[in-house]
């Protein structure tokens, strides 16, 4: 038998010296090499992307996978907006406006009344605006089913950025005919406008996109003529602007409507992705994993799920706000502790007690005087 034959198992945590950190943005297979120019992501996870040669793509999983839709045109499409999973509007070259009511299965052309390229579109409720070349501005009061011309036919300039803060208050951003960044504001749903031209810290250039967080605080992305990118911020409704400069042109900006309006994202040339947590006062880089030019960015209102699109069919998506993923938890590995060599207790066999030998009985002695 064995004494103390107990085998002890120990759990040892094995930590790797270099833990992999999940990528901030993931690349999706778009299925096209056409440049992608505009994107819109709904809270439901349904997303749409538009681009060159009439390209329209749809995702139902917040940008991870995509399928093509038939647009019925070969015109360049510049921007897209969706009200829900069924109703949406896309705009493009030669005054093209497309509208769908069945999630993109069919698209109908809507008369715009202009020949200029339309580069931006945005709605709040049924009221929306579209900006284009020659400083064209259109507005709609019926979810894009029909459009009216607010202004058109100016020499040069245009509005690649548009945003509706409310059904009546909206903004366009772009460039005027003398190469100044230009922002326009409306308080009647796009029928009339007031404009403010400015400089990016004394530099000529142009705005590419715009978002206002309230009637006073707004952010525009853009470029200056020495090739740098710019993000400018106003706190007085566009009268004055403060500018930050970047190495590459900044093409798109988005501030998801969360419980707080602090979070924002911007994208630009060379795969640039920027993130702000303080309403655009300061911006930090995020790793995109691509050097392709990025043209637009769109986030769901949770500020976690987002997509960015760019040249040559580039689509990036994130599910965590573009930030690093959690550090993987090390997996515990069971490592048995070698069992001690059992100690054998010897069995002691008792020696038999010797049987005493029988002694012979002595013969009786004869009494004196007796005969033997």
Short mmCIF file of C-alpha atoms in Angstrom, two decimals, residues 5 66 89-90 195:
data_model
loop_
_atom_site.label_atom_id
_atom_site.label_comp_id
_atom_site.label_asym_id
_atom_site.label_seq_id
_atom_site.Cartn_x
_atom_site.Cartn_y
_atom_site.Cartn_z
CA UNK A 5 -0.64 9.07 -2.69
CA UNK A 66 -21.74 44.66 -48.91
CA UNK A 89 -32.00 59.92 -51.81
CA UNK A 90 -28.75 59.96 -53.79
CA UNK A 195 -23.52 83.49 -46.26
#
